[in-house]
CSV table of C-alpha atoms in Angstrom, one decimal:
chain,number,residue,atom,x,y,z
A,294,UNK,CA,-60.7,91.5,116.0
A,295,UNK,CA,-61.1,88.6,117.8
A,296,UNK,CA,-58.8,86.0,118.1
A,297,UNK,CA,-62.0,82.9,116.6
A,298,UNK,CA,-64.9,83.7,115.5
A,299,UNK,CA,-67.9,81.5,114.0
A,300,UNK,CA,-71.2,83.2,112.9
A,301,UNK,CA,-72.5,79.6,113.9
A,302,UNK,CA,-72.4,80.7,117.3
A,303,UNK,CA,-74.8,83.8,116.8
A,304,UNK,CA,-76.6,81.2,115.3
A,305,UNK,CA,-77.0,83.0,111.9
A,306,UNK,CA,-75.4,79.8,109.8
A,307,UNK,CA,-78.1,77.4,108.5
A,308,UNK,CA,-77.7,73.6,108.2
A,309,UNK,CA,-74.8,72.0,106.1
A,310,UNK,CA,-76.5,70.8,102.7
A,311,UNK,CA,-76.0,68.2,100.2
A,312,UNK,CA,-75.8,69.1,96.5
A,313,UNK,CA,-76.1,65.4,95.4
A,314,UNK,CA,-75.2,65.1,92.1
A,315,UNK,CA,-76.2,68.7,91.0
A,316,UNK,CA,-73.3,70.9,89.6
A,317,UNK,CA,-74.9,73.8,92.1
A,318,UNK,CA,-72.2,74.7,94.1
A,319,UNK,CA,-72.2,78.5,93.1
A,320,UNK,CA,-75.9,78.6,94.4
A,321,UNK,CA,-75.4,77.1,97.6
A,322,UNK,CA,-72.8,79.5,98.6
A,323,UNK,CA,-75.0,82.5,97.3
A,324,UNK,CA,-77.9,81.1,99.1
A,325,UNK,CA,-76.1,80.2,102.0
A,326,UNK,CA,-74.8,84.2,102.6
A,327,UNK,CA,-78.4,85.3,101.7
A,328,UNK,CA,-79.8,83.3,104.3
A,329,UNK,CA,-77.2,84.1,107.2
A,330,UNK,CA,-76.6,88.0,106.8
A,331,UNK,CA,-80.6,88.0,106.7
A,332,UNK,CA,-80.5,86.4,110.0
A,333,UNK,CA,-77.7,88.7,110.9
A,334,UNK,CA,-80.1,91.6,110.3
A,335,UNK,CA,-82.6,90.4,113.3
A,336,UNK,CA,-85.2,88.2,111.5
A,337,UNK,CA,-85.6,84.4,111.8
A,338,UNK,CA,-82.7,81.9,110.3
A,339,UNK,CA,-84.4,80.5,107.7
A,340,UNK,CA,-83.5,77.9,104.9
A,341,UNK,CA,-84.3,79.5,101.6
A,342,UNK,CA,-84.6,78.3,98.0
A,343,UNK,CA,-81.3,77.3,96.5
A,344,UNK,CA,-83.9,75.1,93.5
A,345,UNK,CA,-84.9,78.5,92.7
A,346,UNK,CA,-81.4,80.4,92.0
A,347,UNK,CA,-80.7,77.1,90.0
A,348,UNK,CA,-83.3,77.2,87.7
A,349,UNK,CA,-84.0,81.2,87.5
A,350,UNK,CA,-80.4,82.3,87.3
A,351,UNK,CA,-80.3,82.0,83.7
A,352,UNK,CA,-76.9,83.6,82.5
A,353,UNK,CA,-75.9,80.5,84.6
A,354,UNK,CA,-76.0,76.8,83.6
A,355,UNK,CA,-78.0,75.5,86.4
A,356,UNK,CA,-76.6,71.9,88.0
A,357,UNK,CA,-74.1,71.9,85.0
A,358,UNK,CA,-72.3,75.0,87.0
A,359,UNK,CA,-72.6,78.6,87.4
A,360,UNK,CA,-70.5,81.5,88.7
A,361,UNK,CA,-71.3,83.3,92.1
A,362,UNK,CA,-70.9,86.7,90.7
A,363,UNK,CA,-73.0,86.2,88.0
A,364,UNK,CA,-75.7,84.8,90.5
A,365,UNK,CA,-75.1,87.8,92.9
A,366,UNK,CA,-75.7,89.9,90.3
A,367,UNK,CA,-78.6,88.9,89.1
A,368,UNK,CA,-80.3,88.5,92.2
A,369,UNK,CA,-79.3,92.3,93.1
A,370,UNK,CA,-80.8,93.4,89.3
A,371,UNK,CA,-83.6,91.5,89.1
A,372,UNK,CA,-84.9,91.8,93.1
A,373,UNK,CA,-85.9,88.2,93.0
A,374,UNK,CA,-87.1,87.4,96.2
A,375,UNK,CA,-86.0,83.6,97.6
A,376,UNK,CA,-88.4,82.1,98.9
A,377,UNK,CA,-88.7,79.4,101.5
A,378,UNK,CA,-86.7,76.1,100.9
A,379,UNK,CA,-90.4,74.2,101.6
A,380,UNK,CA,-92.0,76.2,99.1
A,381,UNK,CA,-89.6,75.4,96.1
A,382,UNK,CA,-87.7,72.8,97.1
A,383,UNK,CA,-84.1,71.2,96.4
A,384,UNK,CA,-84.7,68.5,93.4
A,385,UNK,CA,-80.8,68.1,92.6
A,386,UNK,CA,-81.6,69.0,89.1
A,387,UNK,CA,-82.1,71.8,87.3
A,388,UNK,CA,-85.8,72.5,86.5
A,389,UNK,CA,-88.1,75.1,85.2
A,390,UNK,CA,-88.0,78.8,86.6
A,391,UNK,CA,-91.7,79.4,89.2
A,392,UNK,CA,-92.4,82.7,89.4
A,393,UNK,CA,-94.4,83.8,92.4
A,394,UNK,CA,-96.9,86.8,93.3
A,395,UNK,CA,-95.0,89.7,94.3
A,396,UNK,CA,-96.7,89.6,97.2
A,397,UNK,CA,-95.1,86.7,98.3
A,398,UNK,CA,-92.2,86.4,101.1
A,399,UNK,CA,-89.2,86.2,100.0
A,400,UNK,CA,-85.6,87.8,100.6
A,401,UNK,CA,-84.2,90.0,97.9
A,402,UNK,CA,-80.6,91.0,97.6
A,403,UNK,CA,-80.0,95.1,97.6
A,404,UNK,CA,-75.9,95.2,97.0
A,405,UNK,CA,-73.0,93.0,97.0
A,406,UNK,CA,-68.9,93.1,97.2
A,407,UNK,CA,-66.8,91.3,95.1
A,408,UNK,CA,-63.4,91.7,96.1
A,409,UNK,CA,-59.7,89.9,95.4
A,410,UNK,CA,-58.4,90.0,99.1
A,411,UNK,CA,-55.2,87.7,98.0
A,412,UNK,CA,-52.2,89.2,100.2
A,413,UNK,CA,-54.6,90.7,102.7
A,414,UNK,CA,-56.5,87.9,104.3
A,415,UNK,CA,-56.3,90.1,107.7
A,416,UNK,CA,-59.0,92.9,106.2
A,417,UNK,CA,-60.9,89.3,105.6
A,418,UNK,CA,-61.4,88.7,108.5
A,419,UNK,CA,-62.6,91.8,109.4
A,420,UNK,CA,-64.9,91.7,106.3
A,421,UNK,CA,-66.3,88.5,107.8
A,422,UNK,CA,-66.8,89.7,111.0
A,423,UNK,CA,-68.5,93.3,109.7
A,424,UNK,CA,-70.2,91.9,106.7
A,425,UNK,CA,-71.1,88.2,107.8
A,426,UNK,CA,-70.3,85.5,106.2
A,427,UNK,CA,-68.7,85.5,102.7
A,428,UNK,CA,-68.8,83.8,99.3
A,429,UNK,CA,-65.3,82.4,97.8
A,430,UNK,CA,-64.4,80.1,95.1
A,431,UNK,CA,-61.3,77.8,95.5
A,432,UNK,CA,-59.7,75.1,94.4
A,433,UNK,CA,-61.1,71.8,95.7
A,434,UNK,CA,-59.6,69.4,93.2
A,435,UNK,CA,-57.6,67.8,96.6
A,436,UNK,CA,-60.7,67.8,98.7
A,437,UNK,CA,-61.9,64.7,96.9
A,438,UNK,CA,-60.3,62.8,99.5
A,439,UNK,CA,-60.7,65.2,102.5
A,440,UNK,CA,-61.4,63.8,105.9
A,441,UNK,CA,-60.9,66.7,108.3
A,442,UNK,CA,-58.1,68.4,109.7
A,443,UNK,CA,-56.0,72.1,108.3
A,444,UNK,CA,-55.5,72.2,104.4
A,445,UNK,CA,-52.1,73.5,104.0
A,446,UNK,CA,-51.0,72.4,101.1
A,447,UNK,CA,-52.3,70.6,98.0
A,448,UNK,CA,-54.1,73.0,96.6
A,449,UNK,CA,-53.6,76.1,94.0
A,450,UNK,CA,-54.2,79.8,93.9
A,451,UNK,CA,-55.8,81.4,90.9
A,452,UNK,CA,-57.7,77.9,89.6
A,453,UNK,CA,-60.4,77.9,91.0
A,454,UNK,CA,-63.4,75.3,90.5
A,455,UNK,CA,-65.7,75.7,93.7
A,456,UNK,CA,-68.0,77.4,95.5
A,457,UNK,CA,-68.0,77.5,99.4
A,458,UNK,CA,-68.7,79.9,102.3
A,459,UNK,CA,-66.6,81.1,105.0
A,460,UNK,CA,-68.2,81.1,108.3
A,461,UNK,CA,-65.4,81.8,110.8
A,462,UNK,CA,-62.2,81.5,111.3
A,463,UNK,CA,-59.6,80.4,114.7
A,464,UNK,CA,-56.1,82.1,115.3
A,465,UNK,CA,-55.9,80.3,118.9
A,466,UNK,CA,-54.0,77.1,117.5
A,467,UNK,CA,-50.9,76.8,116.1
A,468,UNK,CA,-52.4,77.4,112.8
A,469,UNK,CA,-54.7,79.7,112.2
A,470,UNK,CA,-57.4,78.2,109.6
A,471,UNK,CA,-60.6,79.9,108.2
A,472,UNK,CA,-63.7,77.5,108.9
A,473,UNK,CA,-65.8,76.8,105.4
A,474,UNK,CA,-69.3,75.4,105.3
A,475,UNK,CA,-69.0,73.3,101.7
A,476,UNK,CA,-72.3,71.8,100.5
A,477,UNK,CA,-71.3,67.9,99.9
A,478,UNK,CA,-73.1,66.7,103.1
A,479,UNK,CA,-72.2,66.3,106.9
A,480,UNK,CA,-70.1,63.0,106.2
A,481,UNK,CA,-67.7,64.7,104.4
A,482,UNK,CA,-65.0,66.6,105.8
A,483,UNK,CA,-65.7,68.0,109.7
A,484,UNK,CA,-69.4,67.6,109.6
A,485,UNK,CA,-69.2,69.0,106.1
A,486,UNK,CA,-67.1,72.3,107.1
A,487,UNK,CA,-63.2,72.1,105.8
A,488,UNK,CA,-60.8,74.2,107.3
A,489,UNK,CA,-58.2,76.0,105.4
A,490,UNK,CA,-55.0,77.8,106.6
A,491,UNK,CA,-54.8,81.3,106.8
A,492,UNK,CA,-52.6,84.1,105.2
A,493,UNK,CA,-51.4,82.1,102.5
A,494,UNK,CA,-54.3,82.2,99.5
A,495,UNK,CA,-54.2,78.3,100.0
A,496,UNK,CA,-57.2,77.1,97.6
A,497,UNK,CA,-57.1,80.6,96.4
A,498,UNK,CA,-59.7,81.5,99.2
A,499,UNK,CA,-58.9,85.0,98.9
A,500,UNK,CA,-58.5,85.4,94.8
A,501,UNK,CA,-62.6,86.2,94.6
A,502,UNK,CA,-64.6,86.9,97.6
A,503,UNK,CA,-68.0,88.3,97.6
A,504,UNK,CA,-70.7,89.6,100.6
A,505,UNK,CA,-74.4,90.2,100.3
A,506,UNK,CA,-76.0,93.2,101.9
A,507,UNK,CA,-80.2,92.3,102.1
B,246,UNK,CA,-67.4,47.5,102.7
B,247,UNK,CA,-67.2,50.4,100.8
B,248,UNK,CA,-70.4,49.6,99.1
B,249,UNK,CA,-72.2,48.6,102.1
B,250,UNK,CA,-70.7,52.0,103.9
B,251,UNK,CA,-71.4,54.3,101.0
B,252,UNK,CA,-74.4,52.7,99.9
B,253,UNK,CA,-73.6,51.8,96.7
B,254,UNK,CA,-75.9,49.6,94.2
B,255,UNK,CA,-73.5,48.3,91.3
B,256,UNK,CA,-73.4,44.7,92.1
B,257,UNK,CA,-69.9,42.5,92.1
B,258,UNK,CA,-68.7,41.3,89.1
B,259,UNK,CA,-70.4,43.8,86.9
B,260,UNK,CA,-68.3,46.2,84.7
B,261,UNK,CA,-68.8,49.5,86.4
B,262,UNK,CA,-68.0,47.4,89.6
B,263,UNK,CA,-64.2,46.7,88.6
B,264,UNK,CA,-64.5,50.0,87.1
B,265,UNK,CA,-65.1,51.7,90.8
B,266,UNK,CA,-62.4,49.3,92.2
B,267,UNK,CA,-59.8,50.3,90.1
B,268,UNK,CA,-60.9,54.0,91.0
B,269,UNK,CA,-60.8,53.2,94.6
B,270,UNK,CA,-57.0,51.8,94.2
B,271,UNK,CA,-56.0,54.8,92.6
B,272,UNK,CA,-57.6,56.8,95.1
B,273,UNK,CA,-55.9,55.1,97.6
B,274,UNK,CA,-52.4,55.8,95.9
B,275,UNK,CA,-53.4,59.5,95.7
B,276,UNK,CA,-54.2,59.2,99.7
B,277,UNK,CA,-50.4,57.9,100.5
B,278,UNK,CA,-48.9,61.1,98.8
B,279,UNK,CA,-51.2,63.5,100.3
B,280,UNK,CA,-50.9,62.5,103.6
B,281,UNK,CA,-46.7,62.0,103.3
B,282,UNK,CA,-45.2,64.6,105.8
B,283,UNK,CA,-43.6,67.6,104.6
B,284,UNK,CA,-41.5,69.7,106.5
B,285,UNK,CA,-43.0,72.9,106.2
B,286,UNK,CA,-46.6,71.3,107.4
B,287,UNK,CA,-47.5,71.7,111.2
B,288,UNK,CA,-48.1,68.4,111.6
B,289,UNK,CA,-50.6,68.0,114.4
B,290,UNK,CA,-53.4,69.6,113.0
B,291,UNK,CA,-52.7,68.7,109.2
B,292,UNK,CA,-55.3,68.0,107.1
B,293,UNK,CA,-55.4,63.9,106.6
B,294,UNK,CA,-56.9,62.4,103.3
B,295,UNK,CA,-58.4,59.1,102.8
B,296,UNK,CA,-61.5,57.2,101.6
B,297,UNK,CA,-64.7,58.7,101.8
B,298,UNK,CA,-68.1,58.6,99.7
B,299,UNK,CA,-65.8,60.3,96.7
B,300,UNK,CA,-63.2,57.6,96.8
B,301,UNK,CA,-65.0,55.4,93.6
B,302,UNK,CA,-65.1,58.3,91.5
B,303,UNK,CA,-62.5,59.0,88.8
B,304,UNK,CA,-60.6,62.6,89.5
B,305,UNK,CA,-62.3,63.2,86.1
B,306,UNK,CA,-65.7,62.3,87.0
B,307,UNK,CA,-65.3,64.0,90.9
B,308,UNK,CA,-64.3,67.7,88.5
B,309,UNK,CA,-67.3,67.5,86.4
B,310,UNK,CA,-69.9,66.4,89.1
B,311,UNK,CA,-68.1,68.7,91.3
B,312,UNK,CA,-66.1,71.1,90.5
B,313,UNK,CA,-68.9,73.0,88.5
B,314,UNK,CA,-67.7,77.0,89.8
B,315,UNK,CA,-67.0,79.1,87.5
B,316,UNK,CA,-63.7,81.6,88.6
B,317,UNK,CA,-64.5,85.0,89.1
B,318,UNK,CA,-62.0,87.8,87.9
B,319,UNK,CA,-62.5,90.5,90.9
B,320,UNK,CA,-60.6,93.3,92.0
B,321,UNK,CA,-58.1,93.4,94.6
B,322,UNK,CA,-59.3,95.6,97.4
B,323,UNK,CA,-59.8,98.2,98.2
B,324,UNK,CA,-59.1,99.8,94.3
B,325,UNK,CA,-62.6,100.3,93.4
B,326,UNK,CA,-62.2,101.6,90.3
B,327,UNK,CA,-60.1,98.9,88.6
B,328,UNK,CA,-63.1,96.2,88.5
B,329,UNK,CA,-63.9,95.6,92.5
B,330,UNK,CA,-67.3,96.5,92.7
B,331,UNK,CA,-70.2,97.1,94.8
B,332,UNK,CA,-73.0,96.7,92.3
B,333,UNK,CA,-73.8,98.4,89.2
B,334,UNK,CA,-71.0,98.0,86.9
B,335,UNK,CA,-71.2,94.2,87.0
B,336,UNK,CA,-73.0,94.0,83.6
């Protein structure tokens, strides 16, 4: 493995986005792994719909929250196809399902992984590296007053409240952090990505972690 | 400033305005114990805490705008058959 890595720089990692005042992280982080291990595949890095997981996912509660693995699997049962961010666009709110032809592009989901790595973030990183970028909730009570830097403390295991995305990680430094695209905007945090110290479940980052295969 | 910065409409003098300014103060408490040094932190590249665009918000109000993720209950890897799953038993 190598000692950093950042799926950013095989430019498979789209923009940082802003969930406003929507409750959405869960489909952020979904759509955010759908849209890179798509790229990862050879097509074109494209932003797709996040609107549409928020209002179609319906064992989920739309802007009022939701759960990644619920969302994951829904999209795997039901083969929705996202489509382009332009064509059903973010509204911060949760709306009314559009349904599209079935002729019309879109990226479905065919498996995902779902796994506790707590205790073995080092197969983690490998999962990252092999699988692309993965899905984790954590505990981001603390980050309300983030401004950049490690998190290495403040934080629990096993309580977890947030969705992210884990893009990367860097061993080089004196501590080795994974690198996390959160959806709160690029003036939070570094440029909207928080880094979180590895090999310790800080935030719980490894209690539920989960890839997409499209 | 922090209206200005943050872009912010509740005018001064208003209720919600006090209201935001005693959340910024408390904020600002919360900021001096998160950022005291502990010994076990490396301390160059610590994370640092302070005000930013969440700083008027309530902890209560920043966990139900926010913190909106469900946990998931997975399995640890790699036992399979205990719950960590690829696919079809999610249901």
């Amino acid at each position: 493995l190598p000692a950093k890595f950042d799926w950013r720089d095989k430019n498979v990692v789209t923009e940082v986005q802003n969930q406003e005042s929507c409750g959405g992280c869960w489909a952020f982080s979904v759509v955010g792994a759908v849209e890179s291990v798509y790229a990862k595949g050879g097509h074109p890095l494209e932003q797709l719909s996040v609107q549409q997981v928020i209002d179609c996912s319906y064992q989920n509660q739309g802007c009022k929250g939701g759960s990644t693995i619920r969302a994951l699997n829904w999209l795997m049962k039901t083969q929705e196809k996202l489509v382009h961010e332009s064509e059903y666009p973010f509204k911060a709110a949760t709306g009314v399902c559009h349904l599209f032809p079935l002729t019309h592009f879109g990226v479905s989901v065919k498996d995902f992984a779902a796994f506790d790595f707590s205790g073995l973030e080092e197969v983690m990183m490998q999962k990252l590296v092999e699988w692309g970028p993965l899905v984790v909730t954590v505990d981001a009570m603390s980050w309300q007053d983030y401004l950049g830097g490690v998190i290495q403390h403040h934080c629990s295991s096993h309580q977890a409240n947030h969705a992210v995305l884990i893009i990367g990680y860097d061993t080089t430094g004196e501590v080795p952090y994974w690198i996390v695209r959160n959806s709160w905007g690029t003036s939070w945090g570094n440029q909207g990505y928080v880094y979180i110290k590895m090999g310790e479940n800080i935030c719980g980052i490894a209690d539920a972690v989960a890839a997409v295969f499209v | 400033v922090f209206t200005e910065r943050y872009n912010r409409s509740y005018s001064a003098n208003t209720h919600e305005y006090f209201l935001r300014m005693i959340n910024l103060q408390e904020s600002m408490k919360r900021h001096q114990l998160l950022n005291a040094p502990s010994p076990d932190i490396s301390c160059n590249m610590s994370a640092r805490y302070g005000i930013n665009q969440f700083s008027d918000l309530s902890p209560k109000e920043f966990r139900e705008q926010y913190l909106t993720g469900e946990p998931a209950k997975v399995s640890q890897y790699p036992n399979q058959k205990a719950g960590g799953h690829r696919s079809e038993d999610m249901a």
